[in-house]
Coordinates of C-alpha atoms and ligand atoms in Angstrom, one line a residue:
X1 CA -6.3 10.6 1.2
X2 CA -9.6 11.8 -0.4
X3 CA -11.0 10.3 -3.2
X4 CA -11.9 12.0 -6.4
X5 CA -13.0 9.5 -8.8
X6 CA -16.6 8.0 -8.2
X7 CA -18.5 5.2 -10.2
X8 CA -17.9 6.9 -13.7
X9 CA -15.1 9.7 -13.5
X10 CA -14.8 12.7 -11.4
X11 CA -18.0 14.9 -10.7
X12 CA -19.3 17.9 -8.8
X13 CA -21.3 21.0 -8.9
X14 CA -19.4 23.6 -10.8
X15 CA -17.5 26.1 -8.8
X16 CA -18.5 24.8 -5.6
X17 CA -17.4 21.1 -5.6
X18 CA -15.6 21.1 -9.0
X19 CA -13.5 24.1 -9.2
X20 CA -10.7 25.3 -12.1
X21 CA -8.2 24.7 -9.5
X22 CA -9.1 21.1 -9.1
X23 CA -9.6 20.4 -12.8
X24 CA -6.3 21.9 -13.5
X25 CA -4.3 20.0 -11.1
X26 CA -6.3 16.9 -11.9
X27 CA -5.8 17.5 -15.7
X28 CA -1.9 17.5 -14.8
X29 CA -1.7 14.6 -12.6
X30 CA -3.5 12.6 -15.7
X31 CA -1.2 13.8 -18.1
X32 CA 1.5 13.0 -15.9
X33 CA 0.4 9.3 -16.0
X34 CA -1.2 9.0 -19.4
X35 CA 1.7 10.3 -21.6
X36 CA 2.5 12.9 -24.0
X37 CA -0.5 13.2 -26.4
X38 CA -3.7 13.6 -25.0
X39 CA -7.3 14.2 -26.6
X40 CA -9.5 16.8 -24.6
X41 CA -13.2 17.2 -25.3
X42 CA -16.1 18.7 -23.8
X43 CA -20.0 18.5 -23.6
X44 CA -22.4 21.2 -24.1
X45 CA -22.8 22.3 -20.5
X46 CA -22.5 25.9 -19.6
X47 CA -19.5 25.6 -17.4
X48 CA -17.7 23.3 -20.0
X49 CA -15.6 25.8 -22.0
X50 CA -14.3 27.0 -18.5
X51 CA -13.4 23.4 -17.5
X52 CA -12.0 22.7 -20.8
X53 CA -9.5 25.6 -20.7
X54 CA -8.2 24.6 -17.4
X55 CA -7.9 20.9 -18.5
X56 CA -5.9 21.9 -21.4
X57 CA -3.9 24.4 -19.1
X58 CA -3.1 21.7 -16.5
X59 CA -2.3 19.2 -19.3
X60 CA 0.3 21.6 -21.1
X61 CA 1.8 22.6 -17.5
X62 CA 2.7 18.9 -17.1
X63 CA 4.3 18.9 -20.8
X64 CA 1.2 17.2 -22.6
X65 CA 0.4 18.3 -26.1
X66 CA -3.3 19.1 -26.2
X67 CA -5.4 17.5 -29.3
X68 CA -8.6 19.9 -28.8
X69 CA -11.5 18.0 -30.3
X70 CA -14.1 20.6 -29.0
X71 CA -17.7 19.6 -28.3
X72 CA -18.6 16.2 -29.1
X73 CA -20.2 13.0 -27.6
X74 CA -18.0 11.2 -25.1
X75 CA -17.7 7.8 -27.3
X76 CA -16.6 9.9 -30.5
X77 CA -13.6 11.2 -28.0
X78 CA -13.1 7.7 -27.0
X79 CA -13.0 6.4 -30.5
X80 CA -10.7 9.3 -31.5
X81 CA -8.2 8.4 -28.9
X82 CA -7.7 4.8 -30.2
X83 CA -8.0 5.8 -33.8
X84 CA -5.6 8.7 -33.8
X85 CA -3.2 6.7 -31.6
X86 CA -3.1 9.1 -28.7
X87 CA -1.9 8.1 -25.2
X88 CA -5.1 9.0 -23.5
X89 CA -8.0 11.4 -23.4
X90 CA -10.1 13.7 -21.0
X91 CA -14.0 14.3 -21.4
X92 CA -15.3 17.3 -19.7
X93 CA -18.8 16.2 -18.9
X94 CA -21.2 15.2 -16.1
X95 CA -23.0 12.5 -18.4
X96 CA -26.7 12.8 -17.4
X97 CA -26.4 14.9 -14.0
X98 CA -28.4 18.1 -13.6
X99 CA -27.0 21.4 -15.4
X100 CA -25.2 22.8 -12.4
X101 CA -22.9 19.5 -12.3
X102 CA -19.8 19.1 -14.5
X103 CA -16.9 16.4 -14.3
X104 CA -13.8 14.6 -16.1
X105 CA -13.7 11.3 -17.5
X106 CA -10.6 9.8 -18.2
X107 CA -9.5 7.3 -21.1
X108 CA -6.4 5.4 -21.3
X109 CA -4.5 5.0 -24.9
X110 CA -7.2 2.4 -25.9
X111 CA -10.0 4.9 -25.7
X112 CA -11.6 3.1 -22.8
X113 CA -12.0 4.8 -19.3
X114 CA -8.9 4.1 -17.3
X115 CA -8.8 1.2 -15.0
X116 CA -9.3 1.4 -10.7
X117 CA -5.8 1.2 -10.2
X118 CA -4.8 4.1 -12.6
X119 CA -7.5 6.1 -11.0
X120 CA -5.7 5.7 -7.4
X121 CA -2.3 6.5 -9.1
X122 CA -3.7 9.6 -10.4
X123 CA -5.4 10.5 -7.2
X124 CA -2.0 9.6 -5.4
X125 CA -0.1 12.4 -7.7
X126 CA -3.1 14.9 -7.2
X127 CA -3.1 14.6 -3.5
X128 CA 0.7 15.1 -3.2
X129 CA 0.0 18.6 -4.8
X130 CA 0.2 17.6 -8.4
X131 CA 3.1 16.3 -10.7
X132 CA 6.4 18.3 -11.2
X133 CA 5.8 21.1 -13.8
X134 CA 7.6 21.1 -17.1
X135 CA 10.4 23.4 -17.6
X136 CA 9.2 26.7 -19.8
X137 CA 10.5 25.1 -23.1
X138 CA 9.0 21.9 -22.4
X139 CA 5.4 22.8 -21.8
X140 CA 2.9 21.2 -24.2
X141 CA 1.2 22.4 -27.3
X142 CA -2.3 22.7 -28.3
X143 CA -3.9 22.0 -31.7
X144 CA -7.5 21.6 -32.7
X145 CA -8.5 18.3 -34.6
X146 CA -11.7 17.1 -36.0
X147 CA -13.1 14.0 -34.8
X148 CA -16.8 13.5 -35.3
X149 CA -16.8 12.8 -38.9
X150 CA -14.3 10.0 -38.2
X151 CA -16.6 8.8 -35.4
X152 CA -19.8 9.1 -37.7
X153 CA -18.0 6.9 -40.5
X154 CA -16.8 4.2 -38.1
X155 CA -20.3 3.9 -36.7
X156 CA -21.7 3.7 -40.4
X157 CA -19.1 1.2 -41.4
X158 CA -20.2 -1.1 -38.2
X159 CA -23.8 -0.9 -39.2
X160 CA -26.2 -3.3 -41.5
X161 CA -26.1 0.0 -43.9
X162 CA -27.8 -2.1 -47.1
X163 CA -30.6 -3.8 -45.1
X164 CA -31.4 -0.8 -43.2
X165 CA -31.5 1.7 -46.1
X166 CA -33.8 -0.9 -47.9
X167 CA -36.5 -0.6 -45.1
X168 CA -36.4 3.4 -45.2
X169 CA -37.3 3.4 -41.3
X170 CA -38.6 6.7 -39.7
X171 CA -36.7 7.4 -36.5
X172 CA -37.8 10.0 -34.0
X173 CA -34.6 11.5 -32.1
X174 CA -34.5 13.4 -28.9
X175 CA -30.7 14.4 -27.8
X176 CA -31.9 16.0 -24.6
X177 CA -30.4 19.1 -25.8
X178 CA -27.1 17.2 -25.2
X179 CA -23.9 16.4 -27.8
X180 CA -26.0 13.2 -29.1
X181 CA -27.5 15.9 -31.4
X182 CA -24.2 16.2 -33.3
X183 CA -23.9 12.7 -34.5
X184 CA -27.1 10.6 -34.0
X185 CA -29.4 12.4 -36.6
X186 CA -26.6 12.3 -39.0
X187 CA -25.8 8.6 -38.5
X188 CA -29.7 7.9 -39.1
X189 CA -30.0 9.9 -42.2
X190 CA -26.9 8.2 -43.8
X191 CA -28.6 4.9 -42.7
X192 CA -31.3 6.0 -44.8
X193 CA -33.8 6.5 -42.4
X194 CA -36.2 9.5 -42.4
X195 CA -35.4 11.4 -39.2
X196 CA -37.4 13.7 -36.9
X197 CA -35.9 15.5 -33.7
X198 CA -37.0 17.4 -30.6
X199 CA -34.7 18.9 -28.2
X200 CA -32.0 18.7 -30.7
X201 CA -30.6 22.6 -29.8
X202 CA -27.3 22.1 -28.1
X203 CA -28.1 23.9 -24.7
X204 CA -26.4 23.0 -21.5
X205 CA -29.2 24.4 -19.5
X206 CA -31.1 21.3 -20.8
X207 CA -34.5 23.3 -21.2
X208 CA -36.1 20.3 -23.0
X209 CA -35.9 17.6 -20.5
X210 CA -33.5 16.4 -17.8
X211 CA -30.4 15.1 -19.1
X212 CA -31.0 11.6 -17.7
X213 CA -33.6 10.1 -20.2
X214 CA -36.3 7.9 -18.0
X215 CA -39.6 6.6 -19.2
X216 CA -41.4 9.4 -17.4
X217 CA -39.5 12.7 -18.9
X218 CA -39.8 11.2 -22.6
X219 CA -43.2 12.7 -23.3
X220 CA -42.4 15.0 -26.1
X221 CA -40.5 12.1 -28.2
X222 CA -43.5 9.9 -27.6
X223 CA -45.6 12.7 -29.0
X224 CA -43.3 13.0 -32.1
X225 CA -43.2 9.2 -32.4
X226 CA -47.1 9.3 -32.4
X227 CA -47.5 12.4 -34.7
X228 CA -45.0 11.2 -37.5
X229 CA -45.8 7.5 -37.2
X230 CA -42.1 6.7 -36.5
X231 CA -41.3 3.2 -36.2
X232 CA -38.9 3.8 -32.9
X233 CA -38.0 6.7 -30.8
X234 CA -34.3 7.3 -29.3
X235 CA -33.5 9.3 -26.4
X236 CA -30.0 10.1 -25.5
X237 CA -28.3 11.0 -22.2
X238 CA -26.1 14.3 -21.8
X239 CA -22.9 12.8 -23.4
X240 CA -24.8 10.5 -25.7
X241 CA -22.9 7.3 -24.3
X242 CA -26.4 6.0 -23.2
X243 CA -29.7 5.5 -25.6
X244 CA -33.1 4.8 -24.2
X245 CA -36.0 3.8 -27.0
X246 CA -39.4 4.0 -27.6
X247 CA -41.4 1.4 -29.7
X248 CA -43.5 2.3 -32.5
X249 CA -46.6 2.9 -30.0
X250 CA -44.5 5.5 -28.3
X251 CA -43.9 3.1 -25.2
X252 CA -40.7 3.2 -23.5
X253 CA -38.2 0.4 -23.0
X254 CA -36.4 0.1 -20.1
X255 CA -32.6 -0.2 -20.5
X256 CA -32.4 -3.6 -19.9
X257 CA -34.8 -4.4 -22.6
X258 CA -32.9 -2.7 -25.3
X259 CA -29.4 -4.4 -24.0
X260 CA -31.3 -7.8 -24.1
X261 CA -32.6 -7.3 -27.5
X262 CA -29.1 -6.4 -28.7
X263 CA -27.5 -9.0 -26.8
X264 CA -30.0 -11.8 -28.4
X265 CA -29.3 -10.8 -31.9
X266 CA -25.4 -10.6 -31.3
X267 CA -25.4 -14.2 -30.0
X268 CA -27.6 -15.2 -32.8
X269 CA -24.2 -14.3 -35.0
X270 CA -21.8 -15.3 -32.2
X271 CA -23.0 -18.4 -30.8
X272 CA -21.2 -19.6 -27.6
X273 CA -19.9 -16.4 -27.1
X274 CA -19.3 -14.6 -23.7
X275 CA -21.1 -11.7 -22.6
X276 CA -19.8 -9.2 -19.8
X277 CA -22.5 -7.6 -17.7
X278 CA -22.8 -6.3 -13.9
X279 CA -24.3 -8.4 -11.1
X280 CA -27.5 -6.0 -11.1
X281 CA -28.6 -7.4 -14.7
X282 CA -31.6 -9.1 -15.6
X283 CA -31.8 -12.9 -16.1
X284 CA -33.4 -11.9 -19.4
X285 CA -29.7 -11.5 -20.5
X286 CA -28.4 -14.8 -18.8
X287 CA -31.5 -16.5 -20.8
X288 CA -30.7 -15.1 -24.3
X289 CA -26.9 -15.7 -23.9
X290 CA -27.5 -19.1 -22.5
X291 CA -29.9 -20.2 -25.1
X292 CA -27.4 -19.4 -27.7
X293 CA -24.8 -21.5 -26.1
X294 CA -23.1 -18.7 -24.6
X295 CA -21.9 -17.6 -20.8
X296 CA -21.9 -14.5 -18.8
X297 CA -18.8 -12.8 -17.4
X298 CA -20.2 -11.0 -14.2
X299 CA -18.6 -7.9 -12.9
X300 CA -19.2 -5.2 -10.5
X301 CA -21.7 -2.4 -11.1
X302 CA -20.2 0.5 -13.3
X303 CA -19.3 0.9 -17.1
X304 CA -15.7 1.0 -16.5
X305 CA -15.7 -2.4 -14.8
X306 CA -17.7 -3.9 -17.7
X307 CA -15.4 -2.2 -20.5
X308 CA -12.2 -3.2 -18.7
X309 CA -13.4 -6.7 -18.3
X310 CA -14.1 -7.0 -22.0
X311 CA -10.5 -5.8 -22.6
X312 CA -8.9 -8.1 -20.4
X313 CA -10.7 -11.1 -21.1
X314 CA -10.9 -10.4 -25.1
X315 CA -14.7 -10.5 -25.0
X316 CA -16.6 -8.8 -27.6
X317 CA -19.8 -7.6 -26.1
X318 CA -21.1 -6.2 -23.0
X319 CA -24.0 -4.0 -21.4
X320 CA -25.8 -2.7 -18.3
X321 CA -29.3 -2.7 -17.1
X322 CA -29.3 1.3 -17.7
X323 CA -29.3 0.8 -21.4
X324 CA -25.3 1.1 -21.9
X325 CA -24.4 -1.4 -24.9
X326 CA -20.7 -2.1 -25.6
X327 CA -20.1 -3.3 -29.0
X328 CA -16.7 -4.2 -29.1
X329 CA -16.2 -4.7 -32.9
X330 CA -16.6 -0.9 -32.9
X331 CA -15.2 -0.2 -29.2
X332 CA -15.7 -1.9 -25.9
X333 CA -17.2 1.2 -24.6
X334 CA -20.8 2.5 -24.1
X335 CA -22.3 4.2 -27.2
X336 CA -25.7 5.6 -27.7
X337 CA -25.5 6.2 -31.4
X338 CA -24.0 2.6 -32.0
X339 CA -26.5 0.9 -30.0
X340 CA -29.3 2.9 -32.2
X341 CA -27.5 1.8 -35.4
X342 CA -27.7 -1.9 -33.8
X343 CA -31.5 -1.9 -32.8
X344 CA -32.2 -0.3 -36.3
X345 CA -30.1 -3.4 -38.1
X346 CA -32.2 -5.8 -36.0
X347 CA -35.4 -4.1 -37.0
X348 CA -34.6 -4.1 -40.8
X349 CA -33.2 -7.6 -40.8
X350 CA -36.0 -8.9 -38.9
X351 CA -38.5 -7.0 -40.5
X352 CA -40.7 -6.6 -37.4
X353 CA -41.8 -3.7 -35.2
X354 CA -39.9 -2.9 -32.1
X355 CA -42.9 -3.9 -29.9
X356 CA -42.8 -7.3 -31.6
X357 CA -39.2 -7.8 -31.1
X358 CA -39.2 -6.9 -27.6
X359 CA -42.3 -9.1 -26.8
X360 CA -40.3 -12.2 -28.0
X361 CA -37.9 -11.4 -25.3
X362 CA -38.0 -13.3 -21.6
X363 CA -39.7 -11.1 -19.2
X364 CA -39.3 -10.9 -15.4
X365 CA -41.0 -9.0 -12.6
X366 CA -38.5 -6.5 -11.2
X367 CA -38.6 -4.4 -8.1
X368 CA -35.9 -1.3 -7.1
X369 CA -35.8 0.0 -3.6
X370 CA -33.5 1.9 -1.3
X371 CA -32.5 1.9 2.6
X372 CA -30.9 4.8 4.0
X373 CA -27.6 4.0 5.8
X374 CA -24.8 6.5 7.0
X375 CA -21.9 6.0 4.6
X376 CA -19.4 5.0 7.7
X377 CA -21.7 2.0 8.6
X378 CA -22.2 0.5 5.0
X379 CA -19.4 -2.0 5.6
X380 CA -20.3 -3.0 8.9
X381 CA -24.0 -3.4 8.0
X382 CA -22.6 -5.6 5.0
X383 CA -20.6 -7.8 7.1
X384 CA -23.5 -8.5 9.5
X385 CA -26.0 -9.0 6.6
X386 CA -23.5 -11.7 5.4
X387 CA -24.2 -13.8 8.7
X388 CA -27.8 -13.3 8.8
X389 CA -28.8 -13.9 5.2
X390 CA -29.5 -17.6 3.7
X391 CA -29.8 -18.6 0.0
X392 CA -28.3 -21.4 -2.1
X393 CA -25.8 -18.7 -3.6
X394 CA -24.5 -15.7 -2.2
X395 CA -22.5 -13.6 -4.5
X396 CA -20.3 -10.8 -2.5
X397 CA -18.4 -9.1 -5.9
X398 CA -20.6 -6.1 -5.4
X399 CA -22.6 -5.5 -2.0
X400 CA -24.5 -9.1 -1.4
X401 CA -26.6 -10.9 -4.1
X402 CA -28.7 -13.6 -2.9
X403 CA -29.6 -16.0 -5.6
X404 CA -32.3 -18.7 -5.1
X405 CA -33.3 -22.2 -6.6
X406 CA -36.2 -20.9 -8.7
X407 CA -33.8 -18.2 -10.4
X408 CA -35.1 -15.1 -8.3
X409 CA -32.9 -13.1 -6.8
X410 CA -32.0 -9.8 -4.8
X411 CA -28.9 -7.5 -5.0
X412 CA -28.3 -5.3 -2.1
X413 CA -25.6 -2.6 -2.9
X414 CA -24.0 0.4 -1.0
X415 CA -24.3 3.6 -3.1
X416 CA -20.9 5.3 -4.2
X417 CA -22.4 8.5 -3.8
X418 CA -25.3 8.8 -1.5
X419 CA -25.9 7.4 2.3
X420 CA -28.2 4.6 1.0
X421 CA -28.3 0.9 0.0
X422 CA -29.6 0.2 -3.4
X423 CA -32.0 -2.9 -3.6
X424 CA -32.3 -4.7 -7.1
X425 CA -34.6 -7.8 -7.2
X426 CA -36.2 -9.9 -10.0
X427 CA -38.3 -13.0 -9.9
X428 CA -41.0 -14.6 -12.2
X429 CA -44.0 -12.8 -10.6
X430 CA -44.6 -9.3 -8.9
X431 CA -45.8 -10.7 -5.6
X432 CA -42.6 -12.8 -5.2
X433 CA -40.2 -10.0 -6.2
X434 CA -42.2 -7.5 -3.9
X435 CA -42.2 -9.9 -0.8
X436 CA -38.3 -10.3 -1.6
X437 CA -37.9 -6.8 -1.4
X438 CA -40.0 -6.1 1.7
X439 CA -38.3 -8.9 3.7
X440 CA -34.8 -7.9 2.8
X441 CA -35.5 -4.3 3.5
X442 CA -36.7 -4.9 6.8
X443 CA -33.7 -6.8 7.9
X444 CA -31.3 -4.2 6.5
X445 CA -33.6 -1.4 8.4
X446 CA -33.1 -3.5 11.6
X447 CA -29.4 -4.1 10.9
X448 CA -28.8 -0.2 10.2
X449 CA -30.7 0.5 13.6
X450 CA -28.9 -2.0 15.9
X451 CA -25.4 -1.0 14.5
X452 CA -26.4 2.8 14.8
X453 CA -27.3 2.4 18.3
Ligands
MG501 MG1 -23.4 9.4 -19.8

């Protein structure tokens, strides 16, 4: 049996790896498992209308009623599934991937991405040729429904509206020509902010910048922050479930810094709470959670794993090092606009600049690297590494994580999409973290070599 689902839904190059035949049968298989009333949305990609229509056809052929929400952020579709009491949802999006890609994210009736075992069930039906098609008079219906206004109202209701309005903050927003443009500027305006935008035309060719916001491609936003004297800048990925922030000096914050900031202030209001995060997250998260008497619930890497762990364990807050924050009182899913509203609430409540707030967080030296390894050897290499490495604590939840007595750690993880191992490491000094990476990189390279021979 093949595998359709990756770390976050089904992805591929449009009309090459991802075809309308695939999407039609996938949607029919999803509908068969999820239930009768399904939300369907899409991002602003060039190929998204084509795949939206394929998915609608597949769903109706399996007897599902399609609630077409048209173009909207992924978290807006997720909220609509829950709020409208639907049986599930399909979002046509390739998130932050380049414009030639597209994909499908699948939500359960709670609006959260389906768990891994349901992905397996759907794949089982897909690879057996798809579900039994409905009789002609049992084919599903299609109706258009509005969802963005509901979503905007919900985020406003979860925000510190009064406090934020009192500060008249200036916000520079870069949706990266993605669907964030349909919600984030409105939300910031409704919170009383003075809003400036760049790359705010919805355009599936992503002419402004790559769809993945990274510190090195946010030059236009940095210039906007400086030119307008904005208190902060915020950039969204293609489907607006993740946001990356710039401080008032135009300096970018890595995703784990904004996550740690929101976690710190969440913990001040929820002392002793548990927080969900993957094993790749920074010790800064551990520090701010434990300082407030809380504890970490660790998961494998992937937003689905974090969201599902929140739901299953009744935990209200979670996040990832890439800037994905899950605020459970709103919805236990990544949400770029909700994160923006939470950061605005912290800035307004504390009366401090974003650079000051971030300077108050614990800081660690970090390093990331990669080692090439053929996919078919990855499991063998991991098994061999387990017998070779030594550390006071060895965690094998996702790859191998070595945790040392001084708190420094390194995680070696097989990529789900590329023939590489990803290395993440953290320590209290740059020399220590660099040594940790170079020593382990050599060990992995030697292991790959010996097993390839
Ligand atoms: Mg995304």
